[in-house]
PDB file of C-alpha atoms in Angstrom:
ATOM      1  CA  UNK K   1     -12.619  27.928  -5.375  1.00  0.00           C
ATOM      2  CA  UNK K   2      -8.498  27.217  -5.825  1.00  0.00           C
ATOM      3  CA  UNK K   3      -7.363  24.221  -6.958  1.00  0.00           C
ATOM      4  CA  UNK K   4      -6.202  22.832  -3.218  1.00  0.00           C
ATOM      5  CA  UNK K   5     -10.054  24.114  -1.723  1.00  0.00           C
ATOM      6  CA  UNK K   6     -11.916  21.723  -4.252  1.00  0.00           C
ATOM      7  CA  UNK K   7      -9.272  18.914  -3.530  1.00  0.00           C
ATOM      8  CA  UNK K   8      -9.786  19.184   0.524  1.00  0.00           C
ATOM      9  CA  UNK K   9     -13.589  20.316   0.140  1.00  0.00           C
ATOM     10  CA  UNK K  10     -15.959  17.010   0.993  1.00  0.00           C
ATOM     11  CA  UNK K  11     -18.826  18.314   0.344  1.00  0.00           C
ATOM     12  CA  UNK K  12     -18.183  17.920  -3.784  1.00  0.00           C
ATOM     13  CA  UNK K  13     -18.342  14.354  -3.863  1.00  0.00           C
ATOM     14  CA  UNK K  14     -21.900  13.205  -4.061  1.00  0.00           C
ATOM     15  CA  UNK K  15     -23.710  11.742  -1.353  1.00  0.00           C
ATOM     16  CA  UNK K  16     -24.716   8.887  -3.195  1.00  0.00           C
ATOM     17  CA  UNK K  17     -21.125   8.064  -4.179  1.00  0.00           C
ATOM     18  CA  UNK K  18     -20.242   3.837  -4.270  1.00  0.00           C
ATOM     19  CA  UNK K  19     -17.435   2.307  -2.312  1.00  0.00           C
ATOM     20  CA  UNK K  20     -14.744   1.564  -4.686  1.00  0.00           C
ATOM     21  CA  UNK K  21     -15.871   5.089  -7.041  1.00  0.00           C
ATOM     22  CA  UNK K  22     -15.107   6.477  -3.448  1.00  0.00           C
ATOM     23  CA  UNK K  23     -12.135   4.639  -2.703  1.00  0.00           C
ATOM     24  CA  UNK K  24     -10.633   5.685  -5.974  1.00  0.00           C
ATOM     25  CA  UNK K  25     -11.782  10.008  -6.054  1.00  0.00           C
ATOM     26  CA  UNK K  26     -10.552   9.941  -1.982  1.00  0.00           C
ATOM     27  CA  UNK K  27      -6.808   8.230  -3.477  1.00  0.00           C
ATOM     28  CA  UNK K  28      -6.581  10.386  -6.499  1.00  0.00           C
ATOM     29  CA  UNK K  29      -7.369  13.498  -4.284  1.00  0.00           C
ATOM     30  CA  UNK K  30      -5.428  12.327  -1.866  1.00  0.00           C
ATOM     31  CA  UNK K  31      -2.098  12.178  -4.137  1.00  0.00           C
ATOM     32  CA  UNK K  32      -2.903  15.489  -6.290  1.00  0.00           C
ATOM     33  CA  UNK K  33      -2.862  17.157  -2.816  1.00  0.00           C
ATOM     34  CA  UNK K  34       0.305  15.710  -2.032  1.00  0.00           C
ATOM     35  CA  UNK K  35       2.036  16.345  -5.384  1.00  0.00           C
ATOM     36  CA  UNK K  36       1.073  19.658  -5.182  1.00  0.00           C
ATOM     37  CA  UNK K  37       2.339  20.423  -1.744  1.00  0.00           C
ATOM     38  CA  UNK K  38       5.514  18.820  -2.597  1.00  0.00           C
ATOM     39  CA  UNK K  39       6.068  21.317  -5.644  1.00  0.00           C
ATOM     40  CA  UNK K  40       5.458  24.498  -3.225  1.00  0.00           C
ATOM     41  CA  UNK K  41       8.652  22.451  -1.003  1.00  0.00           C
ATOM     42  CA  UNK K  42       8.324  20.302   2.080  1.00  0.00           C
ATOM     43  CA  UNK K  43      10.789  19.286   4.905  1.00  0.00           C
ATOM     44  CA  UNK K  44      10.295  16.247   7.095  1.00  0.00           C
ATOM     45  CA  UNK K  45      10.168  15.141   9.739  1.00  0.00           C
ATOM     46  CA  UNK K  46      12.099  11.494  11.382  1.00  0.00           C
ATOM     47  CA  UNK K  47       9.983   8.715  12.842  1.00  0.00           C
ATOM     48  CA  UNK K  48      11.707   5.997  13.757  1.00  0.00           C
ATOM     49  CA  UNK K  49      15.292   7.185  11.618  1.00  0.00           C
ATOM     50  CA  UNK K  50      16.702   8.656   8.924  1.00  0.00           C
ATOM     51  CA  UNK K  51      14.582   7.205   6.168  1.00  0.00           C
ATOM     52  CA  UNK K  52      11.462   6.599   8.188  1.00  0.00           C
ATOM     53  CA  UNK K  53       9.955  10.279   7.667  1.00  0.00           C
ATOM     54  CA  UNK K  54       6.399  12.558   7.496  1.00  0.00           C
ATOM     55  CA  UNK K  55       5.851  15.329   5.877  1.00  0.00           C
ATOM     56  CA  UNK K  56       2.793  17.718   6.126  1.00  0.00           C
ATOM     57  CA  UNK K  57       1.645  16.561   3.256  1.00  0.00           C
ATOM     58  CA  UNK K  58       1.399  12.963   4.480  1.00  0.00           C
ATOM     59  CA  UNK K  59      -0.677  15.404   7.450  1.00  0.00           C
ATOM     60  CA  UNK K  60      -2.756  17.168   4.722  1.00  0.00           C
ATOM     61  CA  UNK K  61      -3.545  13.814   2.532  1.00  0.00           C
ATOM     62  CA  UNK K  62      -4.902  12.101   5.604  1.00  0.00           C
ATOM     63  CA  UNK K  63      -6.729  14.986   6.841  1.00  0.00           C
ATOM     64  CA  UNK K  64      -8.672  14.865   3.599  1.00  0.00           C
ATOM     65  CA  UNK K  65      -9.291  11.365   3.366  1.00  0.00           C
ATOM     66  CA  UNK K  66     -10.741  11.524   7.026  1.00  0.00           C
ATOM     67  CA  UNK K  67     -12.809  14.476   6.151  1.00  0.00           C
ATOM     68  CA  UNK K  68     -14.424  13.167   3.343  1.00  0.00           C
ATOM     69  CA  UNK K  69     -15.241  10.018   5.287  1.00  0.00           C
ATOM     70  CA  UNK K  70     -16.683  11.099   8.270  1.00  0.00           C
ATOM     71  CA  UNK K  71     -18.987  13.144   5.932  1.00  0.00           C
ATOM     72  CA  UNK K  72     -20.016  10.182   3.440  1.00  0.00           C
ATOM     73  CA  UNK K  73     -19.503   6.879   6.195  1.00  0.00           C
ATOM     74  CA  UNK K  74     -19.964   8.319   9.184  1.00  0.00           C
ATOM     75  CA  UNK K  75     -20.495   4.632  11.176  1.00  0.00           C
ATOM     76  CA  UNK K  76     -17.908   3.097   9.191  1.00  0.00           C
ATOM     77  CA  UNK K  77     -14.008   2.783  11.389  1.00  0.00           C
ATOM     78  CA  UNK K  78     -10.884   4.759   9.988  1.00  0.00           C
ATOM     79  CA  UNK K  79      -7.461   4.465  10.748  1.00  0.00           C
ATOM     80  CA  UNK K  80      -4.474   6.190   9.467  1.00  0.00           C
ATOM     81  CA  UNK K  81      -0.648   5.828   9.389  1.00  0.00           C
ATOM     82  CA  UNK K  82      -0.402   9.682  10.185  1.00  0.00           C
ATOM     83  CA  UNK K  83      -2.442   8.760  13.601  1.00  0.00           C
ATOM     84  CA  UNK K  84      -5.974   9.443  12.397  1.00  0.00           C
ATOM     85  CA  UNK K  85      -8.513   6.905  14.392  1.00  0.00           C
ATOM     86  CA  UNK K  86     -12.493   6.290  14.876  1.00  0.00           C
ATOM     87  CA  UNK K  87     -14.177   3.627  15.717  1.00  0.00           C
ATOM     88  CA  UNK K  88     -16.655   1.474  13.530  1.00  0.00           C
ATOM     89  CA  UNK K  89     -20.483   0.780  13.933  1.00  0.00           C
ATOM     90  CA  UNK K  90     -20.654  -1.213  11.159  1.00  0.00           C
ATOM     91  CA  UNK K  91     -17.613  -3.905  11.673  1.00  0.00           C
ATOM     92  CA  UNK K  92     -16.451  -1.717   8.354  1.00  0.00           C
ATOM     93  CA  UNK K  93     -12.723   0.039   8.728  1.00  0.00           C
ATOM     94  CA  UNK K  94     -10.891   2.347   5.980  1.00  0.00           C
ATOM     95  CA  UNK K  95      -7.233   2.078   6.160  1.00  0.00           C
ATOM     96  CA  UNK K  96      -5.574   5.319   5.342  1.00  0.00           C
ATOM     97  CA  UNK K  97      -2.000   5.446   3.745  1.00  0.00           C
ATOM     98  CA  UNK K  98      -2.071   9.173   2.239  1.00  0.00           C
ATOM     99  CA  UNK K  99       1.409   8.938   0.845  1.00  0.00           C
ATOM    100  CA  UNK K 100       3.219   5.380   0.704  1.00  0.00           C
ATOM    101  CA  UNK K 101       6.669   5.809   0.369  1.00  0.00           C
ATOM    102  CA  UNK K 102       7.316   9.112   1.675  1.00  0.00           C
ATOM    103  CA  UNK K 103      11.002   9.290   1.698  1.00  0.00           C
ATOM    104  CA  UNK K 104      10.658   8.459  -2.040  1.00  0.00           C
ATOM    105  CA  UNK K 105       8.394  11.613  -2.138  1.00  0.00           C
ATOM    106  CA  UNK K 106      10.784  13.671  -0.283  1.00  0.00           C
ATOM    107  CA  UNK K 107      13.531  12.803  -2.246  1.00  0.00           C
ATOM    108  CA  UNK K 108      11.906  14.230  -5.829  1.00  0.00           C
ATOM    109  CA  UNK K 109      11.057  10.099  -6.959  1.00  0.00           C
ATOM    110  CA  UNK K 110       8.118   8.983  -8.723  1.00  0.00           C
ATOM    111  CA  UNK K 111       7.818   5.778  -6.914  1.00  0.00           C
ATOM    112  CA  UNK K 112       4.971   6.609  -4.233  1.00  0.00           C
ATOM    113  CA  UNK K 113       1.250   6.658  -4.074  1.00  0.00           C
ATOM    114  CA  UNK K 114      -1.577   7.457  -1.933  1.00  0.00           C
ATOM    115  CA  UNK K 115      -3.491   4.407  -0.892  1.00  0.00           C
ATOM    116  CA  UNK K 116      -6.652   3.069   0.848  1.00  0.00           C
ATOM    117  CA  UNK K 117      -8.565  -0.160   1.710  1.00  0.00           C
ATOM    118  CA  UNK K 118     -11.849  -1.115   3.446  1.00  0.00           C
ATOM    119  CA  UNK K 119     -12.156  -3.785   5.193  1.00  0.00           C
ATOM    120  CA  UNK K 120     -14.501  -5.676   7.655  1.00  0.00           C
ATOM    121  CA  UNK K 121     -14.592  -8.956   9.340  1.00  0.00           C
ATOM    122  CA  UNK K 122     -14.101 -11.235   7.022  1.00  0.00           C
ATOM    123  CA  UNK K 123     -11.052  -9.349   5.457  1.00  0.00           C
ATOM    124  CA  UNK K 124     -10.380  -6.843   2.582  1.00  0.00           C
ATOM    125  CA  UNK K 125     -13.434  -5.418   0.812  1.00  0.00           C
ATOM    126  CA  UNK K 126     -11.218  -3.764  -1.274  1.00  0.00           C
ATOM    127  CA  UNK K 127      -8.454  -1.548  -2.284  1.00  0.00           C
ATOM    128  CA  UNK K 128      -7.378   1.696  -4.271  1.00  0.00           C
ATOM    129  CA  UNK K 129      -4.240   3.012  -5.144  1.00  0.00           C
ATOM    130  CA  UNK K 130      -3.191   5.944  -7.152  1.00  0.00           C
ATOM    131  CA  UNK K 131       0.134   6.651  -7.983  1.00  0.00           C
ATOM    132  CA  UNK K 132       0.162  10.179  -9.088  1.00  0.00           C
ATOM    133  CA  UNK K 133       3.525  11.144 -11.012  1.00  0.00           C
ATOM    134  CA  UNK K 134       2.522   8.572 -13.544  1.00  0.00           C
ATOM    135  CA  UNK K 135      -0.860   8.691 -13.071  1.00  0.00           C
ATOM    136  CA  UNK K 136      -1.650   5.247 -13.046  1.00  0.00           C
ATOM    137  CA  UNK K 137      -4.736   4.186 -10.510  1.00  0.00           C
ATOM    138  CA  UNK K 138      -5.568   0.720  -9.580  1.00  0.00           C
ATOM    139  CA  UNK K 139      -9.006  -0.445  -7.832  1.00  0.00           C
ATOM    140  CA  UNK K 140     -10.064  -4.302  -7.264  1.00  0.00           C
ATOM    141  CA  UNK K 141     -11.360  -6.184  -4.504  1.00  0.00           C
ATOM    142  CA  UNK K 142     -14.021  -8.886  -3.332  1.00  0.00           C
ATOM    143  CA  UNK K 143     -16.430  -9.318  -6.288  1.00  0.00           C
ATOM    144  CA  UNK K 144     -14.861  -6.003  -7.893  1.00  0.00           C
ATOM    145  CA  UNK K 145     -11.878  -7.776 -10.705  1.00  0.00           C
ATOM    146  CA  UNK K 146      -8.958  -5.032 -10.894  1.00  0.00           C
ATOM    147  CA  UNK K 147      -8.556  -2.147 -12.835  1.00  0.00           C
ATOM    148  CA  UNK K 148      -5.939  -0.635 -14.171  1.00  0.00           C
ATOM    149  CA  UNK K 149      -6.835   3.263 -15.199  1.00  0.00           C
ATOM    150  CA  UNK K 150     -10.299   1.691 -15.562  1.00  0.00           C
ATOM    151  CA  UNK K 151      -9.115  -1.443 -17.789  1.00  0.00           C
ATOM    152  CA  UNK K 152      -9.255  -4.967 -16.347  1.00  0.00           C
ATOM    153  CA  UNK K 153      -5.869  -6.123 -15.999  1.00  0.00           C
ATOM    154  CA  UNK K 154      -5.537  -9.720 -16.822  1.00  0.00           C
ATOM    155  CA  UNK K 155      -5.490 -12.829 -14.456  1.00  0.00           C
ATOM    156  CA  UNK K 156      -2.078 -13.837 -13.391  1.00  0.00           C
ATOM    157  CA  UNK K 157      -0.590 -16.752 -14.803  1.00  0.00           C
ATOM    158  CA  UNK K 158       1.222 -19.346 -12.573  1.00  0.00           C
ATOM    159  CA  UNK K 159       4.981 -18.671 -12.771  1.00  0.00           C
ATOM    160  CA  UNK K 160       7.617 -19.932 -10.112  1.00  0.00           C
ATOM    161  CA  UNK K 161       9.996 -17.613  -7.999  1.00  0.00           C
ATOM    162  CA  UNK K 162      12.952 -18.662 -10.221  1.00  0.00           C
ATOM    163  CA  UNK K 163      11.346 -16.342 -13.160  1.00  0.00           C
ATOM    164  CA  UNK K 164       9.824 -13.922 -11.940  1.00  0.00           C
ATOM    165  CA  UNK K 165      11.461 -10.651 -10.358  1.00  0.00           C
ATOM    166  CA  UNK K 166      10.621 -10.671  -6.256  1.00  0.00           C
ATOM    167  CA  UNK K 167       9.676  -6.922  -4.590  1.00  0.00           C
ATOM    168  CA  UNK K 168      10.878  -6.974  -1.184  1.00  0.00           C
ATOM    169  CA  UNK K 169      12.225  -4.310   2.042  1.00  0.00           C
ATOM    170  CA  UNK K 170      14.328  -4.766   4.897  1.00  0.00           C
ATOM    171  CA  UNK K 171      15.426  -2.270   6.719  1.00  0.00           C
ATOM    172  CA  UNK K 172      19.599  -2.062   7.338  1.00  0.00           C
ATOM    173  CA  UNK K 173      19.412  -2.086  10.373  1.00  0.00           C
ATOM    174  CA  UNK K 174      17.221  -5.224  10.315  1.00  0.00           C
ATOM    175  CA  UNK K 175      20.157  -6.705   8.766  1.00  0.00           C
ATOM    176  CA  UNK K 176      21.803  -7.635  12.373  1.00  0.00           C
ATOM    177  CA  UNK K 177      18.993  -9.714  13.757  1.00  0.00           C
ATOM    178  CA  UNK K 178      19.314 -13.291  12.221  1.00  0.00           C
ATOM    179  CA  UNK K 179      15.843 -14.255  12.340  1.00  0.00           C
ATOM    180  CA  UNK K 180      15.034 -11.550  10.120  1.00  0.00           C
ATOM    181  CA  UNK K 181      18.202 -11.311   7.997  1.00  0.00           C
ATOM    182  CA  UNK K 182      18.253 -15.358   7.333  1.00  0.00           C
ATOM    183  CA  UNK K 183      14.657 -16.130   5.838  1.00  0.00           C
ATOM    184  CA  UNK K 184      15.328 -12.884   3.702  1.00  0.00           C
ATOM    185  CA  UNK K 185      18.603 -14.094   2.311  1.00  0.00           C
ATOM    186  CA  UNK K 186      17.496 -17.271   1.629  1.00  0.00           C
ATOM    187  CA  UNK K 187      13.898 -15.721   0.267  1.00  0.00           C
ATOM    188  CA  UNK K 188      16.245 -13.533  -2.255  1.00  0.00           C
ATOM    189  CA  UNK K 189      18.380 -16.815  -3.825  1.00  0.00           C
ATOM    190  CA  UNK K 190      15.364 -17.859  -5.350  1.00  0.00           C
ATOM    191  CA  UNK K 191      14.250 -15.476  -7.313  1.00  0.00           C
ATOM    192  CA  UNK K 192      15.307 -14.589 -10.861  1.00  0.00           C
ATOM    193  CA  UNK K 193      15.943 -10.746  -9.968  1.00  0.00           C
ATOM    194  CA  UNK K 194      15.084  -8.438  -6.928  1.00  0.00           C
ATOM    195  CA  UNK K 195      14.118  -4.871  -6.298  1.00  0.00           C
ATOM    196  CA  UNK K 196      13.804  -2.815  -3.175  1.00  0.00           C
ATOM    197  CA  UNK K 197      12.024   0.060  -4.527  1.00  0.00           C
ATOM    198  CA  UNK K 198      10.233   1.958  -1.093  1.00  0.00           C
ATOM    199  CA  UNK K 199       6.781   1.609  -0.969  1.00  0.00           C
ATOM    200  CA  UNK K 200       4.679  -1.818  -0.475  1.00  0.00           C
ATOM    201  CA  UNK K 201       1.410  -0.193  -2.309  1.00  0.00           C
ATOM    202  CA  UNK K 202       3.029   0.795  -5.403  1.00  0.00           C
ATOM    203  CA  UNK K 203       4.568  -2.482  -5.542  1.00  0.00           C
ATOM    204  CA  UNK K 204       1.960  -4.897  -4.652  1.00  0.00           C
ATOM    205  CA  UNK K 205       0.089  -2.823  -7.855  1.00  0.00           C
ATOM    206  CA  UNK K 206       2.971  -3.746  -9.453  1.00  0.00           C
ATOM    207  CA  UNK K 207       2.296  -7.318  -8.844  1.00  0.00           C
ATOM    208  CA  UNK K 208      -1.229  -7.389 -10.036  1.00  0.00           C
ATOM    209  CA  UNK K 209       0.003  -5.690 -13.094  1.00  0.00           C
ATOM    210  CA  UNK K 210       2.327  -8.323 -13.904  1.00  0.00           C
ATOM    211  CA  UNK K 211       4.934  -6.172 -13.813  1.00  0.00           C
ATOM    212  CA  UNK K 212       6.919  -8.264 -10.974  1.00  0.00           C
ATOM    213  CA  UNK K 213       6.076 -11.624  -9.621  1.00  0.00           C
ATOM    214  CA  UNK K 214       5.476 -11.620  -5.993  1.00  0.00           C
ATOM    215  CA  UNK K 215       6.319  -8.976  -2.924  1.00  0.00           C
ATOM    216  CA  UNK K 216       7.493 -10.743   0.598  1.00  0.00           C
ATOM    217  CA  UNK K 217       7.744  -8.123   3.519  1.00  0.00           C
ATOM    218  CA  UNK K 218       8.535  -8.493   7.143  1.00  0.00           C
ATOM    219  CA  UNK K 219       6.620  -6.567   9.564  1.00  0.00           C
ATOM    220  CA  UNK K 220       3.877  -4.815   7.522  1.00  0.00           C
ATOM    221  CA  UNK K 221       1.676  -2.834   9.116  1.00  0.00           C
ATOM    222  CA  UNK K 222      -2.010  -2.816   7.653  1.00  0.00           C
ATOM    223  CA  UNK K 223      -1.619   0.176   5.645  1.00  0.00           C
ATOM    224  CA  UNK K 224       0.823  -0.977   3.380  1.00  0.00           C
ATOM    225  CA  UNK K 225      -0.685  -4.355   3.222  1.00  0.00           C
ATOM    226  CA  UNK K 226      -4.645  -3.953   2.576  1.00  0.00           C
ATOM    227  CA  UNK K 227      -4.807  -1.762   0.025  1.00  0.00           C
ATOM    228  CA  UNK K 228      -2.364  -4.069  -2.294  1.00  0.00           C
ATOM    229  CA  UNK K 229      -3.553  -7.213  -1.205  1.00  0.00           C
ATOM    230  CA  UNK K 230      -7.015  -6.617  -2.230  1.00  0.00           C
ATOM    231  CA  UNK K 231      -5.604  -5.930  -5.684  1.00  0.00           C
ATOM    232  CA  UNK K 232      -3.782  -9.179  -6.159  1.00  0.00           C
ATOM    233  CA  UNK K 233      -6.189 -11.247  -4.773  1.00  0.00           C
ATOM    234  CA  UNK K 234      -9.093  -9.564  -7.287  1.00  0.00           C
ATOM    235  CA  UNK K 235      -6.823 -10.287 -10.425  1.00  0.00           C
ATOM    236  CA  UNK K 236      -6.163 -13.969  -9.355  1.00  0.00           C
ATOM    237  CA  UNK K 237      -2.896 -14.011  -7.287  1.00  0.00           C
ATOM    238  CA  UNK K 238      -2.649 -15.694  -3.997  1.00  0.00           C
ATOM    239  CA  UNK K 239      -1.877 -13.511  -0.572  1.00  0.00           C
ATOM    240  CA  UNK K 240      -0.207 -15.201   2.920  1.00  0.00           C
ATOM    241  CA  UNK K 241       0.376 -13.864   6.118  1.00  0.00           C
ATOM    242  CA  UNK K 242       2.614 -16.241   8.554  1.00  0.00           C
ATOM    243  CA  UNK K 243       4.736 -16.258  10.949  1.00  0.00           C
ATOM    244  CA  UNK K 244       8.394 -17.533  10.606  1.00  0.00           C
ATOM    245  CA  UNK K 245      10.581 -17.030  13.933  1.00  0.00           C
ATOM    246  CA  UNK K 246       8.215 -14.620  16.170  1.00  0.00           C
ATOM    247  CA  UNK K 247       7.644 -12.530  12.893  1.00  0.00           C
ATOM    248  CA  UNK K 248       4.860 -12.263  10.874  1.00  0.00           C
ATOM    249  CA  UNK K 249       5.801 -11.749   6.938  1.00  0.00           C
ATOM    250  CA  UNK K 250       3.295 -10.569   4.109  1.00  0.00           C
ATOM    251  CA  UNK K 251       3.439 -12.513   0.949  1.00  0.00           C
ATOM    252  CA  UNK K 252       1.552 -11.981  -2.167  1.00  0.00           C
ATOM    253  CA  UNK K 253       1.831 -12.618  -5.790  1.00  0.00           C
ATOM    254  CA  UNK K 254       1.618 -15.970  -8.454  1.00  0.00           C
ATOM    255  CA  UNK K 255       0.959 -18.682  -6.594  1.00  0.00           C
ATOM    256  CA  UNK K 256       3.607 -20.865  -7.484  1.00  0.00           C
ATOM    257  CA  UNK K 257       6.114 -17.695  -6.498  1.00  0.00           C
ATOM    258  CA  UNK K 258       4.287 -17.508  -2.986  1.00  0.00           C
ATOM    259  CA  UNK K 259       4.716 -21.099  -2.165  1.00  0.00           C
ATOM    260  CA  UNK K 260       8.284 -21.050  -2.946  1.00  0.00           C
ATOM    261  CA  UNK K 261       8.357 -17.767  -0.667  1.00  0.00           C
ATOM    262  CA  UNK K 262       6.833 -19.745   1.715  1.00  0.00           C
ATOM    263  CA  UNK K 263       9.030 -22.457   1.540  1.00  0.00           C
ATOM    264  CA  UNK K 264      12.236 -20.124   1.927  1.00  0.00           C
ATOM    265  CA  UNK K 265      10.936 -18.322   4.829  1.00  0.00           C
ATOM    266  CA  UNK K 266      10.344 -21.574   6.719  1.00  0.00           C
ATOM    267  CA  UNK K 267      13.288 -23.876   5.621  1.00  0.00           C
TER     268      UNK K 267
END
């Protein structure tokens, strides 16, 4: 069997197979696939513009994800940025994000990962991320502390949003509507540095390495939310949905950092 046959084949993951071990094999499959597809070349296609784009390795990654799911959790819901969709039996969903930050993946970067999350009705279960170039994985959820390449990482200390470097997106074309582009500015004066690196996952990981201090998006849809969010929230940090001005923003990170988010947002 080639290489790309025992990524995509679901039958060699064992029946028997735990959530998060499953979580983690479908995200490191997931992202091999993906590398590997982008090293034989890929072009893209445009979503919504120039930067929002899918390639068919984001089609491929899902497809395998899906696959190997509907095999091992048949009741269980699934839905996937690339349009993948079933319904769940047992009030359990797996949110699919086979490559977050595509157009960072397009363009020959390292900064993208494939990413998943289960959750059910009383929130995340639990999220995976594996960001292949470096080949750094993450896994942590409810009752499940996160892992960095299988190492606990350590509880985040308390730090404010004046020292500690913010993660953050808004798209330039966002920049014309005030409601967005005022609660952003005023987010970004706070902090002691910012980056706007392309992919919410690989960031939010970033957070619950300690690597930056908090992440504040507008407009997040679940798959680049979940899967992050259980991370931080599993090593100690504090996560926030609201809505400020008929948008709902995603906040997570040190405490003290989200409150003083929070505080921006809504002045």
């Amino acid at each position: 069997m080639d290489t790309r046959a025992a990524l995509t084949d679901p039958t060699t993951i064992p029946d028997d197979i735990a959530d998060a071990a499953l979580a983690a094999e479908l995200t490191r499959r997931a992202g091999a696939l993906a590398a590997g597809m982008r090293e034989e070349g890929l072009t893209a296609e445009h979503k919504t513009s120039i930067s929002d784009v899918v390639t068919a390795a984001d089609h491929a990654a899902e497809e395998l994800v899906v696959a190997a799911l509907r095999r091992l959790r048949p009741d269980d819901g699934i839905v996937g940025e690339e349009g993948a969709e079933a319904p769940s039996g047992t009030g359990r969903t797996w949110v699919i994000d086979p490559v977050d930050g595509t157009y960072n993946f397009l363009s020959g970067m390292a900064y993208w990962c494939s990413a998943l999350a289960l959750r059910d009705d009383d929130g995340v279960v639990l999220g995976a991320v594996h960001q292949p170039v470096t080949g750094e994985a993450w896994l942590g959820g409810r009752g499940l502390p996160t892992t960095l390449r299988g190492a606990p990482l350590e509880p985040l200390t308390d730090l404010s949003l004046a020292k500690v470097c913010l993660a953050t997106y808004l798209h330039p074309t966002r920049l014309a509507d005030p409601d967005l582009r005022d609660p952003w500015l005023r987010m970004l004066e706070g902090a002691a540095t910012v980056r706007l690196l392309g992919s919410g996952s690989c960031d939010l990981a970033a957070v619950a390495a300690g690597r930056v201090g908090v992440w504040a998006q507008a407009l997040v849809p679940e798959w680049d939310w979940l899967p992050g969010a259980a991370l931080v929230e599993a090593v100690g940090g504090r996560t926030v949905q609201l809505d400020v001005r008929g948008t709902t923003w995603s906040v997570a990170g040190r405490p003290g950092a989200v409150e003083d988010v929070l505080a921006a947002l809504t002045r």
